[in-house]
C-alpha positions as protocol buffer text, in pm:
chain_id: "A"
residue {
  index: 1
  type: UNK
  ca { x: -2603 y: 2443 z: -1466 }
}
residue {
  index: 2
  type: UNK
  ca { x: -2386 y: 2582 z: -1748 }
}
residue {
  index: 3
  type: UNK
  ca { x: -2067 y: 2467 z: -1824 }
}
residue {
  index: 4
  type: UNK
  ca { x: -1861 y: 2721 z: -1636 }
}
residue {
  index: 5
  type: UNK
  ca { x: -2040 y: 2704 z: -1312 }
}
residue {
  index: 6
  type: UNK
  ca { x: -2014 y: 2325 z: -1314 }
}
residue {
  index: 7
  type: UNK
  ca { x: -1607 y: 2412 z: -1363 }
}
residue {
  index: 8
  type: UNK
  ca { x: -1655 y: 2716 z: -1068 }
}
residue {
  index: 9
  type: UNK
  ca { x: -1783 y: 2465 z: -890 }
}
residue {
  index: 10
  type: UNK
  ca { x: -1508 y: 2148 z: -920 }
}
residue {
  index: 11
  type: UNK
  ca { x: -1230 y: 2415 z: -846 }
}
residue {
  index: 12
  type: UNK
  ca { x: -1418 y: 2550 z: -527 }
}
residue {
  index: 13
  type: UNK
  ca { x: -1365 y: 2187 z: -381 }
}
residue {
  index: 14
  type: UNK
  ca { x: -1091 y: 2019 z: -615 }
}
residue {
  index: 15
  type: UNK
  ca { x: -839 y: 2308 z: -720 }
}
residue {
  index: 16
  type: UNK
  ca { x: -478 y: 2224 z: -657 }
}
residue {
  index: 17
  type: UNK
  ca { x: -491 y: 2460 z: -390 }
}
residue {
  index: 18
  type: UNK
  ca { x: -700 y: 2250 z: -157 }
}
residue {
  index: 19
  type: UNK
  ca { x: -410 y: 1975 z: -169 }
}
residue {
  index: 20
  type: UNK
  ca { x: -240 y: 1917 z: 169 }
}
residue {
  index: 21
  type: UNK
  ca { x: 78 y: 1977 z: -25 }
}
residue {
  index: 22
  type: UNK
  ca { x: -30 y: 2332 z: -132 }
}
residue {
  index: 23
  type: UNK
  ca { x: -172 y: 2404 z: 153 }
}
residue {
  index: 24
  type: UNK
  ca { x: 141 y: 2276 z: 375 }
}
residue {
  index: 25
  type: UNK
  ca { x: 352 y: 2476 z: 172 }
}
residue {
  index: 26
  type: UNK
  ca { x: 152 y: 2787 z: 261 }
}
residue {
  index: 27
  type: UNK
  ca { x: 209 y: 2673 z: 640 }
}
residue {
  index: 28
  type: UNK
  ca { x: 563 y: 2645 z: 654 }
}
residue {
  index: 29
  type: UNK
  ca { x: 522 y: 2258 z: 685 }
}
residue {
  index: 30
  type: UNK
  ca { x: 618 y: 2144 z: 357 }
}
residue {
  index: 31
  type: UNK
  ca { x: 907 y: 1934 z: 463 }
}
residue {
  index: 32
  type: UNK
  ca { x: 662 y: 1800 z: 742 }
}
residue {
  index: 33
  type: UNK
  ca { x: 417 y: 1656 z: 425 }
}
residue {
  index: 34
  type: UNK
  ca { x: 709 y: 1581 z: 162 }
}
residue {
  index: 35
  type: UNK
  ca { x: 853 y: 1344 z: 458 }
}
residue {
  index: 36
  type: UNK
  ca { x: 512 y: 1226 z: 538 }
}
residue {
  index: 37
  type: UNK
  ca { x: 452 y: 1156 z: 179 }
}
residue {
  index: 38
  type: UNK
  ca { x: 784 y: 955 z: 145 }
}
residue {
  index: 39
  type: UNK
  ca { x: 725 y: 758 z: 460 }
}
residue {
  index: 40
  type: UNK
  ca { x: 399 y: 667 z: 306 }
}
residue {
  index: 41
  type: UNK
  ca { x: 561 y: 578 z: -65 }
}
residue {
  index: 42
  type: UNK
  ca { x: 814 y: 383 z: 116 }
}
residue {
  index: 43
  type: UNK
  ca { x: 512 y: 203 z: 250 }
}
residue {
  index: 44
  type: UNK
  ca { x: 375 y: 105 z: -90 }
}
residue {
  index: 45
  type: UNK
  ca { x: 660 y: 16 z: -241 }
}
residue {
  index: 46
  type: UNK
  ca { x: 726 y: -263 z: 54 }
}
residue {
  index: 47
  type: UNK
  ca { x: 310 y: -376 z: 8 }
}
residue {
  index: 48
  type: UNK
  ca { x: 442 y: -378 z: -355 }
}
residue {
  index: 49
  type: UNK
  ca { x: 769 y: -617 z: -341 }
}
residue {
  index: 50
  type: UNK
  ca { x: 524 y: -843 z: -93 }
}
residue {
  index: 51
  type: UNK
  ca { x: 291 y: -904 z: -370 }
}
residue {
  index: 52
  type: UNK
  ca { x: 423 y: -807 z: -692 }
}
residue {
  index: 53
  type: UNK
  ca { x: 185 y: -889 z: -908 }
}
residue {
  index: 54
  type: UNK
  ca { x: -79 y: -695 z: -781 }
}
residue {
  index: 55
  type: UNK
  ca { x: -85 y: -398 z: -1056 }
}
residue {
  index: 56
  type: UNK
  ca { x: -321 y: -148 z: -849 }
}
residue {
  index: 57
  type: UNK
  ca { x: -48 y: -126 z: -589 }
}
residue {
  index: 58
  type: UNK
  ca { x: 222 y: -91 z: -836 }
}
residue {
  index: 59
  type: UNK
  ca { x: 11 y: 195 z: -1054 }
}
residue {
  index: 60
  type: UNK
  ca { x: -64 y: 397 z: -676 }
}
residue {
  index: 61
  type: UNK
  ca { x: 320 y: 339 z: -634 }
}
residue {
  index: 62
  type: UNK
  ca { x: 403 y: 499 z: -947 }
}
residue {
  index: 63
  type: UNK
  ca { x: 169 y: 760 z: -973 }
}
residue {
  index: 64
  type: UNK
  ca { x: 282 y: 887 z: -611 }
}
residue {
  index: 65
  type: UNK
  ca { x: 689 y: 859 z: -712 }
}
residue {
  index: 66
  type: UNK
  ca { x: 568 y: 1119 z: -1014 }
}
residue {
  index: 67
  type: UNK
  ca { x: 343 y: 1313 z: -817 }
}
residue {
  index: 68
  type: UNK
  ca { x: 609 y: 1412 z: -545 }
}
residue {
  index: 69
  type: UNK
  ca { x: 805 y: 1454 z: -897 }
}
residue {
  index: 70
  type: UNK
  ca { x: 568 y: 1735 z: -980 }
}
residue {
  index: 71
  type: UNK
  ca { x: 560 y: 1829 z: -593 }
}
residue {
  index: 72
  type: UNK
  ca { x: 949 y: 1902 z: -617 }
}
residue {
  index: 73
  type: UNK
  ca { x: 924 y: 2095 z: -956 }
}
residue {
  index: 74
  type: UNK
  ca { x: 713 y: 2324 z: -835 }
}
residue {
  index: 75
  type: UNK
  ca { x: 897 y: 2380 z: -531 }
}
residue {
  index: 76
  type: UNK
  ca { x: 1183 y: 2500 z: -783 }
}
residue {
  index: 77
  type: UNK
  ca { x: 1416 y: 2128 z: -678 }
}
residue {
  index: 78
  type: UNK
  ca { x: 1416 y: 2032 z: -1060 }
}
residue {
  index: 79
  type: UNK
  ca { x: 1695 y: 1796 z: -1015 }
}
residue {
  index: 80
  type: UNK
  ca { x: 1572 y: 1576 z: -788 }
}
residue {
  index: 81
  type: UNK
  ca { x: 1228 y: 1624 z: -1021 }
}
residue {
  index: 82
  type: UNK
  ca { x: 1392 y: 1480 z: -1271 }
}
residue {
  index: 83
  type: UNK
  ca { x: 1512 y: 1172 z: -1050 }
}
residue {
  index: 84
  type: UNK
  ca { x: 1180 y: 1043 z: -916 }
}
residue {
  index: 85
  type: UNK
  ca { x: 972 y: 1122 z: -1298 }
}
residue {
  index: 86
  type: UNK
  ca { x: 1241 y: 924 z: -1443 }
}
residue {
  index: 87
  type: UNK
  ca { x: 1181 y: 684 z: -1166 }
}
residue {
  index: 88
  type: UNK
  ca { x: 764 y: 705 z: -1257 }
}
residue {
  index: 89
  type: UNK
  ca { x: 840 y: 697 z: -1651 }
}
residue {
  index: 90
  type: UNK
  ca { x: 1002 y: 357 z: -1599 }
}
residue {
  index: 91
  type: UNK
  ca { x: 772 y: 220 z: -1407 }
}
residue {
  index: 92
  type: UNK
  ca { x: 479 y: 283 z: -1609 }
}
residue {
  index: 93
  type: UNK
  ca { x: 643 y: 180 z: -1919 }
}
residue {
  index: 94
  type: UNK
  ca { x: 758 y: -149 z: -1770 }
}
residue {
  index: 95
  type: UNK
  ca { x: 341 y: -192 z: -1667 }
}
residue {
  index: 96
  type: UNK
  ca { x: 270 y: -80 z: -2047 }
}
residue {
  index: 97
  type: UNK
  ca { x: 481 y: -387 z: -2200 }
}
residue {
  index: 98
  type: UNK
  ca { x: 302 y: -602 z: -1975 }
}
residue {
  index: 99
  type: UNK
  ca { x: -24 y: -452 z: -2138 }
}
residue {
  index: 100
  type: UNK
  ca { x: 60 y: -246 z: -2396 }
}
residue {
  index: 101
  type: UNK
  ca { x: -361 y: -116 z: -2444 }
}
residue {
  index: 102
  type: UNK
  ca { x: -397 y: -50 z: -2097 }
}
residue {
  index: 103
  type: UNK
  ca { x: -577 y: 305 z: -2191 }
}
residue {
  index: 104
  type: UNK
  ca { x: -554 y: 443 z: -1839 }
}
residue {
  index: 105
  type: UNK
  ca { x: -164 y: 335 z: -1844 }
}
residue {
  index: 106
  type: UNK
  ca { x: -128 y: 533 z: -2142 }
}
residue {
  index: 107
  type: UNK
  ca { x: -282 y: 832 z: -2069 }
}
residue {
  index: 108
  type: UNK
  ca { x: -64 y: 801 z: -1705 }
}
residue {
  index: 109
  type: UNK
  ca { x: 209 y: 787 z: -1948 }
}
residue {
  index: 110
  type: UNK
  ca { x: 126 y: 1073 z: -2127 }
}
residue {
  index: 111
  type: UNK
  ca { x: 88 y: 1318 z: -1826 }
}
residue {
  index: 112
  type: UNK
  ca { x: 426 y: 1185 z: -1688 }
}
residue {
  index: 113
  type: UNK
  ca { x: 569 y: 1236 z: -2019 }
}
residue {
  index: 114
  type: UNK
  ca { x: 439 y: 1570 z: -2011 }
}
residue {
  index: 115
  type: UNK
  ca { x: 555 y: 1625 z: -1659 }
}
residue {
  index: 116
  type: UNK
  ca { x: 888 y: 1526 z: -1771 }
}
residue {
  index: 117
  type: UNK
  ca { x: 884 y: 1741 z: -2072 }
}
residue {
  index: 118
  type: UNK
  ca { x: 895 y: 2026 z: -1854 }
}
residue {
  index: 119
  type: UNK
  ca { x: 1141 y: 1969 z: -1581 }
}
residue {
  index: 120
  type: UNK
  ca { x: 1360 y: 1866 z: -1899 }
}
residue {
  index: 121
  type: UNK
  ca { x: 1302 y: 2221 z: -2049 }
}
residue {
  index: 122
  type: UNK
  ca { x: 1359 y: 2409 z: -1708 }
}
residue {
  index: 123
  type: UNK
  ca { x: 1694 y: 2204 z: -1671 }
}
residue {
  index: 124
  type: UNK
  ca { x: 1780 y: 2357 z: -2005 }
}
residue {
  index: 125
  type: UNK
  ca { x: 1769 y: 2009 z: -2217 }
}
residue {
  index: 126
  type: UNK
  ca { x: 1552 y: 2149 z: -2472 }
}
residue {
  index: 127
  type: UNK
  ca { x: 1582 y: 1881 z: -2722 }
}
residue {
  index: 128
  type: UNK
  ca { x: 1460 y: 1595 z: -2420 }
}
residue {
  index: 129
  type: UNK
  ca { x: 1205 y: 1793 z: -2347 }
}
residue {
  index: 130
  type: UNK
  ca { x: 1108 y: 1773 z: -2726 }
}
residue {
  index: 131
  type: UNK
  ca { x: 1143 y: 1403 z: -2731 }
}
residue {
  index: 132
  type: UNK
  ca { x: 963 y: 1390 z: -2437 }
}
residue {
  index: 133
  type: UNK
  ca { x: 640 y: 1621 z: -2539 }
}
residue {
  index: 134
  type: UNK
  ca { x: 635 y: 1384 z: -2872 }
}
residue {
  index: 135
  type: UNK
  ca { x: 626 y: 1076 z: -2662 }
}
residue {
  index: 136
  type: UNK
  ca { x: 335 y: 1188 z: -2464 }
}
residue {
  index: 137
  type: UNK
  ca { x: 127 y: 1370 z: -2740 }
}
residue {
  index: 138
  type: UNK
  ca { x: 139 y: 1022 z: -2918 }
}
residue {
  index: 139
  type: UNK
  ca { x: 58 y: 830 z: -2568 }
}
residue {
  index: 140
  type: UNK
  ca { x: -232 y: 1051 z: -2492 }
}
residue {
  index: 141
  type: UNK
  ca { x: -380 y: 1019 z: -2845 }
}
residue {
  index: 142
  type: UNK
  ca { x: -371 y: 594 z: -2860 }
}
């Protein structure tokens, strides 16, 4: 199978329009999912203060606070974007210091970064998003 029917065939099942969030959206029901999806963060994040040292609970915790991040971008909400990939971008620095070669914790890094970067440029802070595009070109090449 050549290389762009293995790609064909990854977006026929894995596109980001197959995501319940895309496809809610579509529906009408977004708020219906974005509450869902906060009930359930609000979830982890209690399973998280229970037992804090457990660092797969923590990561799942942050990557969900900067996927909703993305979630609210793209639903045009930039400001409160900004507030929960802030929110991610702490987290998973504060899990860097505590192992600063973690590679998948750097590349997280970099696509939050990224993430960041653009919210940043579409709330008109150009120079942030710079900073932040830096930051995460140097995070995804460690």
């Amino acid at each position: 199978m050549s290389l762009d029917e293995r790609l064909r065939a990854v977006g026929a099942t894995r596109y980001h329009d197959k995501h319940p969030f895309h496809l809610a959206m579509h529906e009408g029901k977004l708020d219906e999912a974005v509450r869902e999806y906060a009930e359930d963060r609000q979830i982890k994040a209690t399973l998280l203060a229970l037992d804090p040292a457990d660092n797969s609970r923590r990561d799942d915790l942050v990557s969900s606070e900067a996927y909703l991040g993305r979630v609210l971008y793209l639903c045009g909400e930039t400001q409160a974007a900004e507030a929960h990939l802030r929110a991610a971008m702490d987290a998973i620095e504060s899990l860097l210091r505590g192992d600063p070669d973690a590679t998948d914790w750097l590349a997280t890094a970099g696509r939050f970064g990224w993430m960041l970067g653009q919210v940043e440029r579409a709330l008109g802070n150009n120079a942030e998003a710079s900073q932040r595009d830096g930051t995460a070109v140097s995070r995804l090449e460690q």
